[in-house]
PDB file of C-alpha atoms in Angstrom:
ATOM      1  CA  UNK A   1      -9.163  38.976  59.118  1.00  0.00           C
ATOM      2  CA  UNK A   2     -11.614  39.989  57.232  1.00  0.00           C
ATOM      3  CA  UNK A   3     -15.133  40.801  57.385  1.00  0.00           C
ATOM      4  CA  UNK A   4     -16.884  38.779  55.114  1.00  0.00           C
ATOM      5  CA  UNK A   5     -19.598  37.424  57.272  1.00  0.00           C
ATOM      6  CA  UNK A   6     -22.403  34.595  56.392  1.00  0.00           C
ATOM      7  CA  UNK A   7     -22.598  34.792  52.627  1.00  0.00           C
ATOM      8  CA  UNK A   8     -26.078  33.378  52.629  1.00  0.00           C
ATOM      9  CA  UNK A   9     -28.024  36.339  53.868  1.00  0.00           C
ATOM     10  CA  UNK A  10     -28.820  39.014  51.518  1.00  0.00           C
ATOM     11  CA  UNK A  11     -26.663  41.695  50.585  1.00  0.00           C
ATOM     12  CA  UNK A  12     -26.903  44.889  52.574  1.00  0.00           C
ATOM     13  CA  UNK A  13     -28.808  47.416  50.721  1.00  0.00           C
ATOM     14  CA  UNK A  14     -26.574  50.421  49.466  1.00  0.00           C
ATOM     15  CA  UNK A  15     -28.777  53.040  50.343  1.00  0.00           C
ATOM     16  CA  UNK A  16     -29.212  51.534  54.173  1.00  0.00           C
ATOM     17  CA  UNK A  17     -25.216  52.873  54.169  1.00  0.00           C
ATOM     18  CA  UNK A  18     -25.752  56.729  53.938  1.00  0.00           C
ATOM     19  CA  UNK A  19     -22.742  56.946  56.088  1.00  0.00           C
ATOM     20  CA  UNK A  20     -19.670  55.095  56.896  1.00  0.00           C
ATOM     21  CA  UNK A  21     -16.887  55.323  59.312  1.00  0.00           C
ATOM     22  CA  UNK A  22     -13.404  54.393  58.526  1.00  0.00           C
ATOM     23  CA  UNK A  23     -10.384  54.584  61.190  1.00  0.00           C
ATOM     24  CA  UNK A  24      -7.328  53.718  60.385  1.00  0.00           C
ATOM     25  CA  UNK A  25      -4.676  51.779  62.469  1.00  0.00           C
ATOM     26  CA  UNK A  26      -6.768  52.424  65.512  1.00  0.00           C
ATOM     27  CA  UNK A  27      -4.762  51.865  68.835  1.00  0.00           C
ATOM     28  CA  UNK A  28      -6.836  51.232  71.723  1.00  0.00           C
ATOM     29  CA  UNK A  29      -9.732  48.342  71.447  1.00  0.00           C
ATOM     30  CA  UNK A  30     -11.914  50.703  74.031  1.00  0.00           C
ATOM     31  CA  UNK A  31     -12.286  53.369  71.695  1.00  0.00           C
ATOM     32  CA  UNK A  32     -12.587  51.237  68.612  1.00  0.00           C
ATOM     33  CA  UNK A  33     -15.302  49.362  70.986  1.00  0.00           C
ATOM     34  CA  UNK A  34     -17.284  52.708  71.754  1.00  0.00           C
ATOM     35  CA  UNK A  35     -17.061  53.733  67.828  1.00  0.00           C
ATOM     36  CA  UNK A  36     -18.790  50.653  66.645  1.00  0.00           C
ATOM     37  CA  UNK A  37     -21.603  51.263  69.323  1.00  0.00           C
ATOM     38  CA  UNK A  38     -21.934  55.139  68.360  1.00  0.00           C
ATOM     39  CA  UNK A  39     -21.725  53.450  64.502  1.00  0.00           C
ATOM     40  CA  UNK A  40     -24.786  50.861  65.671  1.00  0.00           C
ATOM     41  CA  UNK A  41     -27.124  53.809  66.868  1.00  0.00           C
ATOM     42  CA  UNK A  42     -26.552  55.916  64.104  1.00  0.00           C
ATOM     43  CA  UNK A  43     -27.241  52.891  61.273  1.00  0.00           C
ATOM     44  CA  UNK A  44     -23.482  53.950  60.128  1.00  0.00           C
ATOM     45  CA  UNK A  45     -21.120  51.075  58.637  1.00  0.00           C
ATOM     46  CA  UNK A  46     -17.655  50.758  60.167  1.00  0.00           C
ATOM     47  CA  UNK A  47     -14.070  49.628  58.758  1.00  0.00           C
ATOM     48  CA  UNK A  48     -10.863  49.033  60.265  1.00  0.00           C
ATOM     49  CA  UNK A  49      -7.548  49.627  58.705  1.00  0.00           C
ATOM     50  CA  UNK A  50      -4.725  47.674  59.511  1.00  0.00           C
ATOM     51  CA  UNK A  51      -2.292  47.448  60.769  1.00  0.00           C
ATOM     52  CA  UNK A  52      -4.184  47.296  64.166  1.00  0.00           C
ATOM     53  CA  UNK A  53      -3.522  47.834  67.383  1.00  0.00           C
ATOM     54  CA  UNK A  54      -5.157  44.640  68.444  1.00  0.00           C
ATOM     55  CA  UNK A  55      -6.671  41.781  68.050  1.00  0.00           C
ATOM     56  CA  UNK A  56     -10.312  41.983  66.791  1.00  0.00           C
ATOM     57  CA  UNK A  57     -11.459  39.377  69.586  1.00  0.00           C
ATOM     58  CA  UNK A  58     -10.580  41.593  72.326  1.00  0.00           C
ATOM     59  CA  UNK A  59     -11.850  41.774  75.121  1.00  0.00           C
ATOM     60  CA  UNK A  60     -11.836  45.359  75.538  1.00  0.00           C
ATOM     61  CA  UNK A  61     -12.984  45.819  72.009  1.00  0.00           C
ATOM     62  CA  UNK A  62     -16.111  43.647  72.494  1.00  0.00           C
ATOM     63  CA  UNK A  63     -16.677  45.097  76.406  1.00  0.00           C
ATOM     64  CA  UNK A  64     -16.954  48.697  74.992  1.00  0.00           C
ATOM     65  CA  UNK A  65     -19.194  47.578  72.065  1.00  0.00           C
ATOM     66  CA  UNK A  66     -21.482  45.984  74.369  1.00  0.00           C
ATOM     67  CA  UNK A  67     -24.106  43.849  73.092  1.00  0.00           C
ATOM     68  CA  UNK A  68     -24.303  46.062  70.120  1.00  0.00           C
ATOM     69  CA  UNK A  69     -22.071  44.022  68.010  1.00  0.00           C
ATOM     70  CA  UNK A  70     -24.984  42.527  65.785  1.00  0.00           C
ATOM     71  CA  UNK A  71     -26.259  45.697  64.856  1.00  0.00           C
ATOM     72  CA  UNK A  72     -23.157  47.041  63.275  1.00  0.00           C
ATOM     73  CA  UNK A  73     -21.379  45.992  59.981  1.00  0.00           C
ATOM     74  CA  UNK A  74     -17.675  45.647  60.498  1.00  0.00           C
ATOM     75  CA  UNK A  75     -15.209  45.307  57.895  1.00  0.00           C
ATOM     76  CA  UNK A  76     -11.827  44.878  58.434  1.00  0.00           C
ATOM     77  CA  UNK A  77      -9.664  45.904  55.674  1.00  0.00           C
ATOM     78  CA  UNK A  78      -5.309  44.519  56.217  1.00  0.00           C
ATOM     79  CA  UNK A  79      -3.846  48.074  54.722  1.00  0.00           C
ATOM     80  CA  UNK A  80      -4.631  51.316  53.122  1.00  0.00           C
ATOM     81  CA  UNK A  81      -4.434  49.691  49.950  1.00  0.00           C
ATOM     82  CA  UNK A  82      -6.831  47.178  50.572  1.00  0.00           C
ATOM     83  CA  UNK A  83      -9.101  49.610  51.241  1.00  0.00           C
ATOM     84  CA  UNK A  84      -8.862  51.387  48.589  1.00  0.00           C
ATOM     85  CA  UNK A  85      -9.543  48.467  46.487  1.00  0.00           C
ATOM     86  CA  UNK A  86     -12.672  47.491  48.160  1.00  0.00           C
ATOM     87  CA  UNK A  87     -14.090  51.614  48.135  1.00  0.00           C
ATOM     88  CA  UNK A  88     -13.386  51.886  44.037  1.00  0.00           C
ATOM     89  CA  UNK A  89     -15.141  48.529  44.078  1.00  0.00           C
ATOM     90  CA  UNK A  90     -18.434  50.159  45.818  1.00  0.00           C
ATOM     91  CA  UNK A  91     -21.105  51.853  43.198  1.00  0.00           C
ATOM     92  CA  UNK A  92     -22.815  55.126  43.487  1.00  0.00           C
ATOM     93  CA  UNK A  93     -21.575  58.808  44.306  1.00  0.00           C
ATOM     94  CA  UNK A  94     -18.773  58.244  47.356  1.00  0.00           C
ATOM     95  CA  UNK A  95     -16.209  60.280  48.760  1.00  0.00           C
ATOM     96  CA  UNK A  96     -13.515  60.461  51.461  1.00  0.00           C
ATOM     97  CA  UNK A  97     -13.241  62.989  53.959  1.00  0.00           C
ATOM     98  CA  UNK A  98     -10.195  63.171  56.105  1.00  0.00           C
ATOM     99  CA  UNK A  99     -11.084  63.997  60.012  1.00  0.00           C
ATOM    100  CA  UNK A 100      -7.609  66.226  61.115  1.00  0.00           C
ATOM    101  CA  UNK A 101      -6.646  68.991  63.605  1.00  0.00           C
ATOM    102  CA  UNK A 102      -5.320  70.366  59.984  1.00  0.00           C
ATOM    103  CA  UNK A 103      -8.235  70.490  57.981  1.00  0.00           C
ATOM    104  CA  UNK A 104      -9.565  73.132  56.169  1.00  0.00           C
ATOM    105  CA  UNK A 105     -13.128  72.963  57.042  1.00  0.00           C
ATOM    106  CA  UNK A 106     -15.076  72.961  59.854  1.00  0.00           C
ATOM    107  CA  UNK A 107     -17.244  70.071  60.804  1.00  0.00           C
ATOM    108  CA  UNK A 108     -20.034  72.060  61.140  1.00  0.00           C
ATOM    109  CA  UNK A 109     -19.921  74.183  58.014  1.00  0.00           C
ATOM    110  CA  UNK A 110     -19.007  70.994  55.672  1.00  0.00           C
ATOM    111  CA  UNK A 111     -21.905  69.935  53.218  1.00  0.00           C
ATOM    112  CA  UNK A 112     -21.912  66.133  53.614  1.00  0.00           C
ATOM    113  CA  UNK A 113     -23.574  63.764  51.341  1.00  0.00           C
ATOM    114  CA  UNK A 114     -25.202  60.281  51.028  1.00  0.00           C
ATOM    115  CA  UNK A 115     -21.787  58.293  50.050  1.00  0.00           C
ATOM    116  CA  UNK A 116     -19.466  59.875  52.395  1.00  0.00           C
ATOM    117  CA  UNK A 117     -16.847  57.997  54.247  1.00  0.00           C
ATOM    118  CA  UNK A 118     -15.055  59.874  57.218  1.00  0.00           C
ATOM    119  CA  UNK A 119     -11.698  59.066  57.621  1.00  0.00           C
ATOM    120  CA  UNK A 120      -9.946  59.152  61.079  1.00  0.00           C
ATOM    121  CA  UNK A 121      -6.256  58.340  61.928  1.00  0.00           C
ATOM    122  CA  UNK A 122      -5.061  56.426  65.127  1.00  0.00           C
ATOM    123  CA  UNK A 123      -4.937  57.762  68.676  1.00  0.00           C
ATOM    124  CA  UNK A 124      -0.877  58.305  68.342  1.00  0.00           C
ATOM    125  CA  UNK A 125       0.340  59.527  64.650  1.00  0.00           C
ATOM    126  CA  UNK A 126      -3.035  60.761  63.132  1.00  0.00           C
ATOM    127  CA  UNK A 127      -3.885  59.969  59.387  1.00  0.00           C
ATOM    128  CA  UNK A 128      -0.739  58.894  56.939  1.00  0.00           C
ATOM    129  CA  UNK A 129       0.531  61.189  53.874  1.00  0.00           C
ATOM    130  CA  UNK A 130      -0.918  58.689  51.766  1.00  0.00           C
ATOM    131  CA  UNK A 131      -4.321  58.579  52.681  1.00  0.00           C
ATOM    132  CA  UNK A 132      -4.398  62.461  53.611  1.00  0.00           C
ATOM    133  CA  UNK A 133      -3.137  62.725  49.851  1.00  0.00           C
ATOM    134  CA  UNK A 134      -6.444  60.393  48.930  1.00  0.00           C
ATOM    135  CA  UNK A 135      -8.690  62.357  50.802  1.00  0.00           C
ATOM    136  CA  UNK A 136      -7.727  65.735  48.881  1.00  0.00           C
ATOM    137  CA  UNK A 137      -7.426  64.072  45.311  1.00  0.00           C
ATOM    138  CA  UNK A 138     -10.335  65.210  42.541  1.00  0.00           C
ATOM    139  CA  UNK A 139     -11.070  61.119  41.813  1.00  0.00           C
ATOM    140  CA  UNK A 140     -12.516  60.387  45.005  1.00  0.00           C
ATOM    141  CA  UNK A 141     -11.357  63.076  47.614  1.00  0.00           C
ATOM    142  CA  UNK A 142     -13.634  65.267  49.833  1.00  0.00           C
ATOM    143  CA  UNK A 143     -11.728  67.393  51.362  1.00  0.00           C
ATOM    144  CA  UNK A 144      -9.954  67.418  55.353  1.00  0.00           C
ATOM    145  CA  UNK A 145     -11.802  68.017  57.620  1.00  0.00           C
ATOM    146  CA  UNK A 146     -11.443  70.075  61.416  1.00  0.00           C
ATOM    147  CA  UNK A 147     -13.519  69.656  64.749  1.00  0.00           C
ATOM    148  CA  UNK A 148     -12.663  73.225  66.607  1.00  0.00           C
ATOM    149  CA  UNK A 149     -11.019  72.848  70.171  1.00  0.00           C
ATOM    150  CA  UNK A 150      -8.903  75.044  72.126  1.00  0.00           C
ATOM    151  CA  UNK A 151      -5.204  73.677  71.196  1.00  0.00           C
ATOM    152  CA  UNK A 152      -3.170  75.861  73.528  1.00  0.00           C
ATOM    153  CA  UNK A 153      -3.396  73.182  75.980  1.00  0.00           C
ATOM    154  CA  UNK A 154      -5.165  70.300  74.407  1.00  0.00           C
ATOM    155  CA  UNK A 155      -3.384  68.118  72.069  1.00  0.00           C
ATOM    156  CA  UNK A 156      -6.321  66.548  70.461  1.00  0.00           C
ATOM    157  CA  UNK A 157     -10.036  65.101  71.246  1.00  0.00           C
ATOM    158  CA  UNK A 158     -10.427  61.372  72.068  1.00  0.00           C
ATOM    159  CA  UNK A 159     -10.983  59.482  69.079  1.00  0.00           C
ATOM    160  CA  UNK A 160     -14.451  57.638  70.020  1.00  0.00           C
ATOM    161  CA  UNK A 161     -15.445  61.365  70.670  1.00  0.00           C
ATOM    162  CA  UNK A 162     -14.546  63.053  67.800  1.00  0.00           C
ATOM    163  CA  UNK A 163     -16.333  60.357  65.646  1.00  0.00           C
ATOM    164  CA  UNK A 164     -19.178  60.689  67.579  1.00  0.00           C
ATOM    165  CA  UNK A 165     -19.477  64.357  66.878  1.00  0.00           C
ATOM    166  CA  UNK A 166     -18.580  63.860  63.228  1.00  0.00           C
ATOM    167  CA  UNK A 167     -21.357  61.279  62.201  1.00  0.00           C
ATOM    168  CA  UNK A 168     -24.092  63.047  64.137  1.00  0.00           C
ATOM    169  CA  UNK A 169     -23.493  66.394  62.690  1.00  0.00           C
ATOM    170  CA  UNK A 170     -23.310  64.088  59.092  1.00  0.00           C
ATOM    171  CA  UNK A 171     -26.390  62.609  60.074  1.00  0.00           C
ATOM    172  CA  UNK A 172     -28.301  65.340  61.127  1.00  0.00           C
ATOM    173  CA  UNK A 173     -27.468  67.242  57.990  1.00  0.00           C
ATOM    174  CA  UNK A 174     -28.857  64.243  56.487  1.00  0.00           C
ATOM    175  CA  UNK A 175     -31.906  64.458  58.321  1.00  0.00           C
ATOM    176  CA  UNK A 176     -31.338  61.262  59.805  1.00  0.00           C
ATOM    177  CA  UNK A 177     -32.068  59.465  57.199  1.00  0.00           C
ATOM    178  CA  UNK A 178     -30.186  55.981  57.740  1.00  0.00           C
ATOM    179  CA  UNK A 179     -32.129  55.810  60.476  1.00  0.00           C
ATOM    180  CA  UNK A 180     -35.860  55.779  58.705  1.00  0.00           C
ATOM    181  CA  UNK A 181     -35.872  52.022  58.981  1.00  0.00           C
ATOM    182  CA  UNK A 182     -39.587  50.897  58.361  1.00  0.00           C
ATOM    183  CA  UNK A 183     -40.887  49.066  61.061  1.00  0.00           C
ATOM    184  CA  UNK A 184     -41.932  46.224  58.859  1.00  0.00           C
ATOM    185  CA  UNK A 185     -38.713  45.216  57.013  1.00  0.00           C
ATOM    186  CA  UNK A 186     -37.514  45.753  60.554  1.00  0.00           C
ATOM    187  CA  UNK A 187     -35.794  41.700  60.558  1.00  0.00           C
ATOM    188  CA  UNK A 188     -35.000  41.828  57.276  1.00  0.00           C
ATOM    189  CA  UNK A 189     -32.705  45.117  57.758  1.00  0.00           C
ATOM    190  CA  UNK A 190     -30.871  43.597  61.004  1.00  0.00           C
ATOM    191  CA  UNK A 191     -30.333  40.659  58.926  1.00  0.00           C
ATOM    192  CA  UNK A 192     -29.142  42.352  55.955  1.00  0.00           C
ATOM    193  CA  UNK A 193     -26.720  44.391  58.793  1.00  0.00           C
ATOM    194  CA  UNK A 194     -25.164  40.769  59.699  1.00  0.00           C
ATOM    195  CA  UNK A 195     -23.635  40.180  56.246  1.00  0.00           C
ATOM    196  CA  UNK A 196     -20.789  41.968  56.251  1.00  0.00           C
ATOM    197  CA  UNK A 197     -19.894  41.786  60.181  1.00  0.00           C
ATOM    198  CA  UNK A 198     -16.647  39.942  61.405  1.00  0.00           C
ATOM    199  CA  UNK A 199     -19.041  38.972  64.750  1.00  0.00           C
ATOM    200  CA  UNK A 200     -22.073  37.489  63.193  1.00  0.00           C
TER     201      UNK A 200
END
């Protein structure tokens, strides 16, 4: 599938999309479920990589995301490839940062910027070469990226987690701005948000 949502509404603004989240070949619909909520609080845009680990009408998936699932855009994107079609498509200054135990900076000493798209892999193999190789090139690569955690007895953080800590540091070094909606283009915004979204 992918999400193309109700062509009729107006396109979402670029600069509403400060942020976006991108997980590839996520496993478990839960987690996947509690990323789009943390992504519909923080005014942060969400894709999904195939191949998945389930089927987009889960119920899982849709229990975790609560009733949230109109104020998120979801796109879902069959491969890596795909993907990168549809980000050399998008205009303006972008990059890809790659979220991994192996990265060479720390979350919280990383300068992100408006454009950014944090990568994460799935629950059981992490990010491919391929895309890790993306994330470091000059074209469009950021860099890889490390959230610090004891690993002498922990294997890794819980995916929904480590998102969660990712766009909020993101966002607050962005002084929050995705989420200076103004009150009175409040409809028009969560209208513009149901364009893109598999659920609408």
């Amino acid at each position: 599938e992918t999400g193309n949502g109700n062509n009729s509404l107006p396109a979402p603004d670029p600069q509403q999309k400060l942020l976006q989240v991108v997980l590839v070949s996520p496993q478990i619909p839960g987690n996947a479920g509690c990323i789009a909520r943390t992504c519909a609080a923080s005014a942060v845009a969400l894709h999904l990589v195939g191949p998945l680990g389930f089927k987009v009408d889960d119920t899982k998936l849709k229990r975790a995301g609560l009733d949230y699932w109109p104020y998120v855009v979801v796109r879902i994107h069959g491969s890596w490839a795909e993907f990168q079609n549809y980000f050399k498509q998008q205009e303006g200054d972008k990059r890809l940062l790659a979220f991994t135990k192996r990265g060479t900076a720390i979350h919280s000493d990383f300068s992100y910027r408006k454009g950014d798209y944090l990568i994460f892999g799935s629950e059981t193999c992490g990010l491919p070469p391929d895309v890790l190789l993306d994330c470091k090139s000059e074209t469009f690569g950021g860099g890889t990226i490390r959230i610090p955690m004891v690993e002498t007895y922990v294997r890794c953080l819980n995916l929904s987690v480590s998102v969660g800590i990712a766009v909020y540091e993101a966002s607050r070094q962005l002084n929050y701005e995705q989420l200076q909606v103004p009150s009175t283009n409040s409809g028009d915004f969560e209208q513009s948000l149901l364009t893109e979204d598999i659920f609408a």
